[in-house]
Tab-separated table of C-alpha atoms in Angstrom:
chain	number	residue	atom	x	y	z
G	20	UNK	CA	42.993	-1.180	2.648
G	21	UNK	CA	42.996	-2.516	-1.041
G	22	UNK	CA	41.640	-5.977	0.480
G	23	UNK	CA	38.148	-3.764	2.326
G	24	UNK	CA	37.755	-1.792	-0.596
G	25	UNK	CA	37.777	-4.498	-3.203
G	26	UNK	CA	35.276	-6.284	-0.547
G	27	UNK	CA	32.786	-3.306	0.087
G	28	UNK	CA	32.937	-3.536	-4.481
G	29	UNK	CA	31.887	-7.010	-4.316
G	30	UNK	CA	29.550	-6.177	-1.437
G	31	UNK	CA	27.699	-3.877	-3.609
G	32	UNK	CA	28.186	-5.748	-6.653
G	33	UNK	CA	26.611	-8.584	-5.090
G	34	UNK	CA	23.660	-5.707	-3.905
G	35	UNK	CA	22.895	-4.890	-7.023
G	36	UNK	CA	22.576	-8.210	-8.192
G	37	UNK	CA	20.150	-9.496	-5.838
G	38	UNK	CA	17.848	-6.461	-6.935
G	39	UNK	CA	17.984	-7.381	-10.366
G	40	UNK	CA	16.967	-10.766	-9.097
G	41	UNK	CA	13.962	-9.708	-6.934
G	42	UNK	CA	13.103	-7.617	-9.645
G	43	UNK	CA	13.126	-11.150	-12.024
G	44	UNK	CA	10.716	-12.895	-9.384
G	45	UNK	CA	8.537	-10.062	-8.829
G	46	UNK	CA	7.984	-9.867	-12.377
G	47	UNK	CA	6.853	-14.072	-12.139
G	48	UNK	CA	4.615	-13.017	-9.129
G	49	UNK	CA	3.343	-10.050	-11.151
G	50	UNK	CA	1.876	-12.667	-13.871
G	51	UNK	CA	1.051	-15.107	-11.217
G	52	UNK	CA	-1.077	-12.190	-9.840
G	53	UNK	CA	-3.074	-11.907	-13.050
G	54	UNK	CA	-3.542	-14.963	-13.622
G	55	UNK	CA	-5.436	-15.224	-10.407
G	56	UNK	CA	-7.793	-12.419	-10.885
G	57	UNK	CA	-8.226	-13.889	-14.496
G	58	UNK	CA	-8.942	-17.227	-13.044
G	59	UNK	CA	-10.455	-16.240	-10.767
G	60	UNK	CA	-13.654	-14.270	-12.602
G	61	UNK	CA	-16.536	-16.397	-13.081
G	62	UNK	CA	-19.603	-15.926	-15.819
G	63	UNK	CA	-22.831	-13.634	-14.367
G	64	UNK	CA	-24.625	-17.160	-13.985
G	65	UNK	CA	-22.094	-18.546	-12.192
G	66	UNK	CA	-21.808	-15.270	-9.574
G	67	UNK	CA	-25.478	-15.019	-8.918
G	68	UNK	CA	-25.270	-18.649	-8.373
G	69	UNK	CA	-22.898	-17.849	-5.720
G	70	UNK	CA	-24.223	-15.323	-4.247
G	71	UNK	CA	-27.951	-17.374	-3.769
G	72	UNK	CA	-25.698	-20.410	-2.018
G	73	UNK	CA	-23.326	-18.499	-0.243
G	74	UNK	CA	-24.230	-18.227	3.840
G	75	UNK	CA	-23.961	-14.367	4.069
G	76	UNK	CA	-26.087	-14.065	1.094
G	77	UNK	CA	-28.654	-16.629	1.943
G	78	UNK	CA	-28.795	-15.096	5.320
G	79	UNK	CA	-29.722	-11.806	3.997
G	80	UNK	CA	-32.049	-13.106	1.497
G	81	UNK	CA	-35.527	-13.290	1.814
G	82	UNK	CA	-37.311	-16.917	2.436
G	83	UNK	CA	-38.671	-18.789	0.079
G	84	UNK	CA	-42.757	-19.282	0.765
G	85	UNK	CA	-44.296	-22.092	-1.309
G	86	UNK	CA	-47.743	-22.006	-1.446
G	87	UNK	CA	-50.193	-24.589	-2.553
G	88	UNK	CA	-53.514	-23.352	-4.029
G	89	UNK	CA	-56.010	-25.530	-2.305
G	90	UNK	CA	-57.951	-25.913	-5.781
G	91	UNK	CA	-57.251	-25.790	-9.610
G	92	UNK	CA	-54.273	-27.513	-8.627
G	93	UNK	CA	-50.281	-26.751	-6.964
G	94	UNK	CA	-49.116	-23.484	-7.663
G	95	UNK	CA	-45.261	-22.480	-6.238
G	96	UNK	CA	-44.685	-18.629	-6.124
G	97	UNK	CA	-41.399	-17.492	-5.149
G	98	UNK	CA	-40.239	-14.628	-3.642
G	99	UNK	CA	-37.627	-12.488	-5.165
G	100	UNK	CA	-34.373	-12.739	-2.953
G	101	UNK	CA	-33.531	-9.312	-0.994
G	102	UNK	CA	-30.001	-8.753	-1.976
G	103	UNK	CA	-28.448	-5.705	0.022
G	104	UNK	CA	-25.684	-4.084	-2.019
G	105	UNK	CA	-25.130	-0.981	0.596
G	106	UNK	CA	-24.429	-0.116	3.727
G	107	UNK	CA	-26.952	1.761	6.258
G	108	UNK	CA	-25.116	4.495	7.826
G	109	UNK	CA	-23.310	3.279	11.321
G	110	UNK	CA	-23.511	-0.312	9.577
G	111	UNK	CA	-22.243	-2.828	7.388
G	112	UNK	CA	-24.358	-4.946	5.896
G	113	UNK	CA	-22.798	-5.840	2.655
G	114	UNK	CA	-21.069	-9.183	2.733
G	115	UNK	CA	-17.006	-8.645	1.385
G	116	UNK	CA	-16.034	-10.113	-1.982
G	117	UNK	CA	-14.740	-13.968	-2.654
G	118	UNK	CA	-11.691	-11.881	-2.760
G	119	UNK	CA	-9.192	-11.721	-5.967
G	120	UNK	CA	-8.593	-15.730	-6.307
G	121	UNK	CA	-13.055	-15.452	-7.341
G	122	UNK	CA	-13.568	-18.645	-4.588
G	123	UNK	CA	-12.230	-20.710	-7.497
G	124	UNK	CA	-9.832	-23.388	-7.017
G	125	UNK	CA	-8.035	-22.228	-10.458
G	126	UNK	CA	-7.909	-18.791	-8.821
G	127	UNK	CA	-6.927	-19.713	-4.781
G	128	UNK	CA	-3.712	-21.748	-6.593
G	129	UNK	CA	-2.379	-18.928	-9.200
G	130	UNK	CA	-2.870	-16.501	-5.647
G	131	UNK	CA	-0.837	-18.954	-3.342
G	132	UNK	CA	1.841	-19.241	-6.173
G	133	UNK	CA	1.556	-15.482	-6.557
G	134	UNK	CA	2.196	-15.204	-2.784
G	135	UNK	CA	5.065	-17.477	-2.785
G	136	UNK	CA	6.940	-15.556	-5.382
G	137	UNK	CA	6.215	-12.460	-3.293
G	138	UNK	CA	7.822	-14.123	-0.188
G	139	UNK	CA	11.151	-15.104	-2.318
G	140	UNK	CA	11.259	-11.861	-4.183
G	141	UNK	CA	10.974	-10.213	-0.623
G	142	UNK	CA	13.428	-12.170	0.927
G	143	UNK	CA	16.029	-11.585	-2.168
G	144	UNK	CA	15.372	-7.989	-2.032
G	145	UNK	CA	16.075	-7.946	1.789
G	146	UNK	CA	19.257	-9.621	1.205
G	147	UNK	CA	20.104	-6.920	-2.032
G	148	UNK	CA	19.457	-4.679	0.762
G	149	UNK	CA	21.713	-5.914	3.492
G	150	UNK	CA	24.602	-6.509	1.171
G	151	UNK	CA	24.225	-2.617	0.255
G	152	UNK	CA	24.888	-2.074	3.945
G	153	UNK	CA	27.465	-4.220	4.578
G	154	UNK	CA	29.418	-2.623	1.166
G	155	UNK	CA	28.734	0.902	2.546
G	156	UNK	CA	29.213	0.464	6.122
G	157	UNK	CA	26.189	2.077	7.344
G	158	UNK	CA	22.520	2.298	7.163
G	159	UNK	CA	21.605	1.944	4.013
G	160	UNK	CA	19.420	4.717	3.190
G	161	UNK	CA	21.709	7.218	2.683
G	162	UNK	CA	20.528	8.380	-0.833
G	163	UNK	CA	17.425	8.334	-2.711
G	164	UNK	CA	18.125	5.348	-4.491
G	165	UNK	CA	19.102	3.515	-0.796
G	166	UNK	CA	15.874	4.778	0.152
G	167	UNK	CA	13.528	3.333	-2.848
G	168	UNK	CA	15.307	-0.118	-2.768
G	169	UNK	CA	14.580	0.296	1.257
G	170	UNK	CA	11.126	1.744	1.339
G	171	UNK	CA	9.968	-0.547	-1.648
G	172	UNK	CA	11.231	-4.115	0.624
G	173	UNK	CA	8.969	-2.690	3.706
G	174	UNK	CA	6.384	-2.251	1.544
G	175	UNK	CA	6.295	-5.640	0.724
G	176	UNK	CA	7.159	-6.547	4.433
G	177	UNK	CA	4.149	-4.823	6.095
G	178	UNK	CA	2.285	-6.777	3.051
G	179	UNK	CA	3.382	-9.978	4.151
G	180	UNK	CA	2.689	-9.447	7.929
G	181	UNK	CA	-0.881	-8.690	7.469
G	182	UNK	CA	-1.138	-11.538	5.219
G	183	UNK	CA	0.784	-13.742	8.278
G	184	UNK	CA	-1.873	-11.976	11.094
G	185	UNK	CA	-4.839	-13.649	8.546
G	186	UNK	CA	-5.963	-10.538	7.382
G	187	UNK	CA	-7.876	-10.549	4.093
G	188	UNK	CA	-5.463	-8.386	2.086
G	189	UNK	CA	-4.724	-10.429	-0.861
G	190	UNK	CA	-6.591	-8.688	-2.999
G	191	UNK	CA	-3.656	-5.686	-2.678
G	192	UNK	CA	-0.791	-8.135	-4.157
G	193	UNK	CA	-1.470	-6.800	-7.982
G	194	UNK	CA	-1.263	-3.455	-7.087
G	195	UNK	CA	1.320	-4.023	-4.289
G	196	UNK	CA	3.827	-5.928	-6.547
G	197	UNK	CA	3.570	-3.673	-10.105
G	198	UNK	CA	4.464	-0.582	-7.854
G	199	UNK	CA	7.667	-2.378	-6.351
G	200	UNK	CA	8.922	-2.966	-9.680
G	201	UNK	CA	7.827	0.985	-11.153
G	202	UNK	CA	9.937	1.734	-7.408
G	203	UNK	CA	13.009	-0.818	-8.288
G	204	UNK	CA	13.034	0.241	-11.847
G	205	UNK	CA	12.952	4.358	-10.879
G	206	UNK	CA	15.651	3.100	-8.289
G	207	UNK	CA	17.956	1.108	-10.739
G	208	UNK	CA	17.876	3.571	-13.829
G	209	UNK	CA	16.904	7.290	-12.467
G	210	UNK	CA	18.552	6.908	-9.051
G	211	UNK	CA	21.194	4.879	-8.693
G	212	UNK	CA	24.510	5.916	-6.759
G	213	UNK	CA	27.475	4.881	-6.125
G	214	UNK	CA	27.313	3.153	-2.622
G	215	UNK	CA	30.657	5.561	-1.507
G	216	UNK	CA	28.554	8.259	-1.541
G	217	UNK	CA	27.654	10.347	2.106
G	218	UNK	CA	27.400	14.215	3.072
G	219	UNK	CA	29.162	14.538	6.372
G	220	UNK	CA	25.439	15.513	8.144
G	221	UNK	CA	24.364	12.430	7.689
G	222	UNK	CA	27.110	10.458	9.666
G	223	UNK	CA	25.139	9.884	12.743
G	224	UNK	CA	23.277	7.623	14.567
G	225	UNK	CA	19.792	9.666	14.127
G	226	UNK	CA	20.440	8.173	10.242
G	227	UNK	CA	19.380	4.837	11.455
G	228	UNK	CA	16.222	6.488	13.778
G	229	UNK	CA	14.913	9.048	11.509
G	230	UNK	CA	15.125	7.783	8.341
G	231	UNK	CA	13.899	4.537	9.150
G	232	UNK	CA	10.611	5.575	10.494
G	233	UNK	CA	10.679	7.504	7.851
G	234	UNK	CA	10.544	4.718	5.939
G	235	UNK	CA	8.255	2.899	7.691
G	236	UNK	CA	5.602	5.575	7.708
G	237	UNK	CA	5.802	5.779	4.044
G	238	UNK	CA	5.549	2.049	3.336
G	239	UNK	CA	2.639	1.770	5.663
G	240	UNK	CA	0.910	5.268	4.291
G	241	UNK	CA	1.352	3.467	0.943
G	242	UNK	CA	-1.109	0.500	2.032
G	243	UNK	CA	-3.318	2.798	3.332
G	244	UNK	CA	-3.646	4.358	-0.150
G	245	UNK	CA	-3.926	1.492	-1.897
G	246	UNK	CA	-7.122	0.440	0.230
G	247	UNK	CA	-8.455	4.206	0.130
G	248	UNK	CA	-8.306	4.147	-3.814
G	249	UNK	CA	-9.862	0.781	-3.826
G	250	UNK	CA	-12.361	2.116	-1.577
G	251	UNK	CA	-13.656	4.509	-3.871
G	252	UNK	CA	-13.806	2.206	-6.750
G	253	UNK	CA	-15.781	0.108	-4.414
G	254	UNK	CA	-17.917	2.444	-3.431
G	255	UNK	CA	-18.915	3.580	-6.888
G	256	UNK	CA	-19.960	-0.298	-7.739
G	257	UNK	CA	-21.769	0.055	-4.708
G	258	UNK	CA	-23.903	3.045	-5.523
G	259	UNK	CA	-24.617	1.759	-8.956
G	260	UNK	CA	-25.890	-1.475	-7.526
G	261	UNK	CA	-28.210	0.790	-5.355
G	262	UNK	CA	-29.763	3.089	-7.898
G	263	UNK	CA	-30.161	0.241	-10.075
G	264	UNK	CA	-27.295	0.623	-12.540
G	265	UNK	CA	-25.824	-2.283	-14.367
G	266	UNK	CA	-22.071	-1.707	-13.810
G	267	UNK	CA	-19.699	-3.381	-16.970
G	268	UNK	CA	-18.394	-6.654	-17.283
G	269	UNK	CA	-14.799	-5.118	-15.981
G	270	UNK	CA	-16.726	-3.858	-12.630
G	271	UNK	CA	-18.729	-6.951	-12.151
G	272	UNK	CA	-15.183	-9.612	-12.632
G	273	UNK	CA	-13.261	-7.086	-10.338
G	274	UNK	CA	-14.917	-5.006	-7.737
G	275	UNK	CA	-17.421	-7.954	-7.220
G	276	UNK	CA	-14.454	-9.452	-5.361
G	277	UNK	CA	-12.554	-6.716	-3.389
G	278	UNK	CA	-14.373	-6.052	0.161
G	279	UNK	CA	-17.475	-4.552	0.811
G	280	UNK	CA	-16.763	-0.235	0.892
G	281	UNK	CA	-17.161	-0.078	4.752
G	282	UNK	CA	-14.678	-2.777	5.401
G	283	UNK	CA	-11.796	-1.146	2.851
G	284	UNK	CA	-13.174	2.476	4.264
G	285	UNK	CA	-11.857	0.960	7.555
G	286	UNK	CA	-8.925	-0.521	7.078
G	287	UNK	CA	-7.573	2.287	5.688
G	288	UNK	CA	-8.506	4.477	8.787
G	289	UNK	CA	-6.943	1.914	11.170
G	290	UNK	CA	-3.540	1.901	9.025
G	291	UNK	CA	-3.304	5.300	8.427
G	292	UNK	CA	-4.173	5.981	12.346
G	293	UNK	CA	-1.708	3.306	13.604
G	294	UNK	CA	0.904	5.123	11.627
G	295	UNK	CA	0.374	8.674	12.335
G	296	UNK	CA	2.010	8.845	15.762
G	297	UNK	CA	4.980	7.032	14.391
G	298	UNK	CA	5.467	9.859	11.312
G	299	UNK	CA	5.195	12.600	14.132
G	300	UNK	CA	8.469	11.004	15.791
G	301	UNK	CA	9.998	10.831	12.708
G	302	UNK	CA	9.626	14.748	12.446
G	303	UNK	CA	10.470	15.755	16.411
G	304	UNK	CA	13.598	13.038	15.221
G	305	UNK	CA	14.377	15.006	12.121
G	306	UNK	CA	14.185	17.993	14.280
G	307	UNK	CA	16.511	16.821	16.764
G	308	UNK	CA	18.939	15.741	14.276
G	309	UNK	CA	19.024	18.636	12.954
G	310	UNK	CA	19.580	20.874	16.051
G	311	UNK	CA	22.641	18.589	16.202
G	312	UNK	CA	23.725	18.976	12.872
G	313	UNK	CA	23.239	22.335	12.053
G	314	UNK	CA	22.643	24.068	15.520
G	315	UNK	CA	18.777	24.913	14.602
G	316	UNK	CA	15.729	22.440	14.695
G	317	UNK	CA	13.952	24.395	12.328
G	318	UNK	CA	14.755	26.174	9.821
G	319	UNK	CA	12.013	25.996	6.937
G	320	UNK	CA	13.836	23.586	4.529
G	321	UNK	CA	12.200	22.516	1.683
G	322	UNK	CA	11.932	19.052	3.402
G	323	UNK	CA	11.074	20.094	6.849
G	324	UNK	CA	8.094	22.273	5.730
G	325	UNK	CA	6.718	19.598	3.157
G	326	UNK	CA	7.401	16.809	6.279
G	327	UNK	CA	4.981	19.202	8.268
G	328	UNK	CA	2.320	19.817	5.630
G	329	UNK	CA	2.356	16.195	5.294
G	330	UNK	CA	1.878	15.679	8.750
G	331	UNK	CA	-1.075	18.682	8.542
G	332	UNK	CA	-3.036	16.761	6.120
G	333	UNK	CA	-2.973	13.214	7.469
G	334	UNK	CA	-3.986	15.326	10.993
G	335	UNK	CA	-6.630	16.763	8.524
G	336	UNK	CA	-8.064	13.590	7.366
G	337	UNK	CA	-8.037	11.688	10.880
G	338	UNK	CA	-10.041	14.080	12.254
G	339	UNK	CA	-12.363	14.419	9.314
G	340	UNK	CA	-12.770	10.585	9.203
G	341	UNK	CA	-14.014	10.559	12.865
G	342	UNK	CA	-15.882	13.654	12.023
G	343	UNK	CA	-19.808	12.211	11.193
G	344	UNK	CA	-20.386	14.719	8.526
G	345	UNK	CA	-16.539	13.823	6.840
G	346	UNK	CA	-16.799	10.201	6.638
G	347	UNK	CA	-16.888	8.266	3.472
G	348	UNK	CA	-15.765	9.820	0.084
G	349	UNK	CA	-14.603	13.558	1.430
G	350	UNK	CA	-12.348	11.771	3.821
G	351	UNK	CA	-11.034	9.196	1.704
G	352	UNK	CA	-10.212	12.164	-1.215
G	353	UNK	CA	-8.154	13.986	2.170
G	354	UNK	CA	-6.029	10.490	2.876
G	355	UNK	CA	-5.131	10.665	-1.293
G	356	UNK	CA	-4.085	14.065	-1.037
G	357	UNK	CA	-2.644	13.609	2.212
G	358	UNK	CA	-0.367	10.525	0.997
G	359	UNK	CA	-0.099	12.885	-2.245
G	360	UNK	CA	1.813	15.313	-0.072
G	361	UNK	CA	4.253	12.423	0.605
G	362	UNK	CA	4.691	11.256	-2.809
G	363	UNK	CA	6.074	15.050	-3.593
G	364	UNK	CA	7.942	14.936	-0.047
G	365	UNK	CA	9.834	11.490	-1.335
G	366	UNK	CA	10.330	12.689	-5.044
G	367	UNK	CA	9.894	15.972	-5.808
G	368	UNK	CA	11.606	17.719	-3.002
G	369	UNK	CA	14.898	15.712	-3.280
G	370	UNK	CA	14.942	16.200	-7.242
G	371	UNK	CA	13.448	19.278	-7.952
G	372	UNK	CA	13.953	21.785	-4.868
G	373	UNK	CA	17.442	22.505	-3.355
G	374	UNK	CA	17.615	22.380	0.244
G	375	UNK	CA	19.791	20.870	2.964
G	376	UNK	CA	18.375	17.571	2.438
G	377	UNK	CA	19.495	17.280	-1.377
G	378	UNK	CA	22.591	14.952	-0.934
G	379	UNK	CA	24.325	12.107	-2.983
G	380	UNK	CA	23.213	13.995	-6.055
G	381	UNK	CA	19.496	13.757	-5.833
């Protein structure tokens, strides 16, 4: 008995360790992240100059007609280019950014090296993960802080899948990789528990199917976020462009690059679609569970009812994205507030409202 606990303390010793670690290379890929989109900005001469010799552009521009006066000798006269900067409505015709890395060589390397990091740090974290469960015994998401250290590696997982399917998503690593270390460091310093720690409703298989959807949903909701706040920033350059504003310097080196509006203002419909059914199991699981564990399936806990508005608000922005009238910037403000919801769900239920679900302390 001495001999399993003294192995579960260096199982969890070892846990924490490896978080501190990812935490270490996260921080490298963090810089290596900047260093790209610094790299990666080029001068205003040097973007237009792009944009004239790029194929989308020069496919969207308008020819170039020479004409020769026939006396009082050759005179060229060039046509101004026809740069689109907006989308018709049912259309995209704005070409996507060069993407963070600026289609500079300086830039495409720091990215790479800022993706490698991200694939170490992941795989570290995954194995400060594991070693959690093997010290505890069980799934190993059976606090808050379980849950962060959890929620923070899929994250990063779902990340690195779309970047292995060859989706353009790069341009979320900055903002991907500084909130996995805001997550680790809340997780290390505000919520850390002792890995011995487990209410007796929570010993049960439905731990290791409703939770981890749970988890899932949130991680995947978080991408979708990311791309809907992006979206609007996007869109704003966009509009500027359009009524013949000169957006700053800061504008110009960064939202140059992300995708065009439409293309962001899709991807987060698809991700937050693909999703949805997925959280609605995880709340018909929760309910389950808890007919099991405390002989109702409702019962208007703090968690259950902010699991449902949650669920009311992403319902509220799916249908208002494939709504005509709702598209754009009223549905993209619904998928904040919607992912909003499950921000307070995560946090602020388990910390500041007492319910059934407030166990290990927080």
């Amino acid at each position: 008995m001495n001999l399993a606990a003294a192995t579960n303390e260096n199982l969890a010793h070892t846990s924490n360790v490896l978080i501190y670690s990812s935490m270490a290379v996260y921080t490298l890929a963090f810089f290596a992240h900047i260093a790209e989109w610094v790299f990666g900005s080029r001068s205003k001469v040097g973007r237009t100059a792009a944009a004239l010799t790029g194929d989308e552009a020069a496919a969207s521009s308008a020819k170039i007609q020479v004409q020769v006066a026939q006396k009082g000798g050759a005179t060229a006269v060039l046509d101004r280019p026809k740069i689109i900067t907006r989308s018709a409505a049912g259309s995209r015709d704005v070409p996507d950014g060069p993407g963070a890395a600026g289609g500079t060589f300086k830039g495409d390397l720091y990215g790479r090296i800022a993706v490698s990091l991200t694939v170490v740090a992941f795989l570290v974290q995954a194995g400060g993960v594991i070693a959690r469960a093997m010290s505890v015994q069980r799934a190993p998401w059976g606090n808050m802080y379980e849950f962060s250290i959890t929620f923070s590696t899929v994250a990063v997982a779902a990340y690195l899948i779309l970047m292995a399917l060859k989706k353009n998503v790069r341009w979320m690593g900055l903002m991907l990789v500084t909130t996995v270390l805001l997550d680790l460091g809340i997780a290390t310093t505000v919520l850390y528990t002792s890995s011995d720690q487990l209410v007796p409703a929570l010993h049960s298989y439905w731990l290791w199917i409703h939770v981890s959807t749970a988890i899932i949903c949130g991680a995947v909701f978080y991408i979708g976020a990311v791309a809907t706040l992006l979206y609007l920033f996007r869109d704003s350059y966009e509009n500027k462009l359009t009524n013949g504003t000169e957006p700053g310097s800061f504008a110009h080196s960064v939202l140059s690059r992300l995708p065009a509006a439409a293309t962001l203002d899709k991807f987060s419909y698809r991700i937050n679609a693909a999703v949805f059914p997925l959280w609605t199991f995880t709340i018909i699981a929760g309910a389950i569970w808890a007919g099991d564990a405390w002989g109702r399936y409702w019962g208007w806990d703090p968690k259950e009812v902010w699991s449902f508005i949650t669920w009311v608000a992403y319902a509220c922005y799916l249908h208002a994205r494939a709504t005509a009238g709702w598209k754009g910037r009223k549905a993209a403000y619904l998928a904040l507030i919607a992912f909003g919801c499950w921000l307070f769900n995560y946090y602020g239920v388990n910390i500041f409202v007492t319910g059934k679900h407030s166990y290990a302390g927080v």
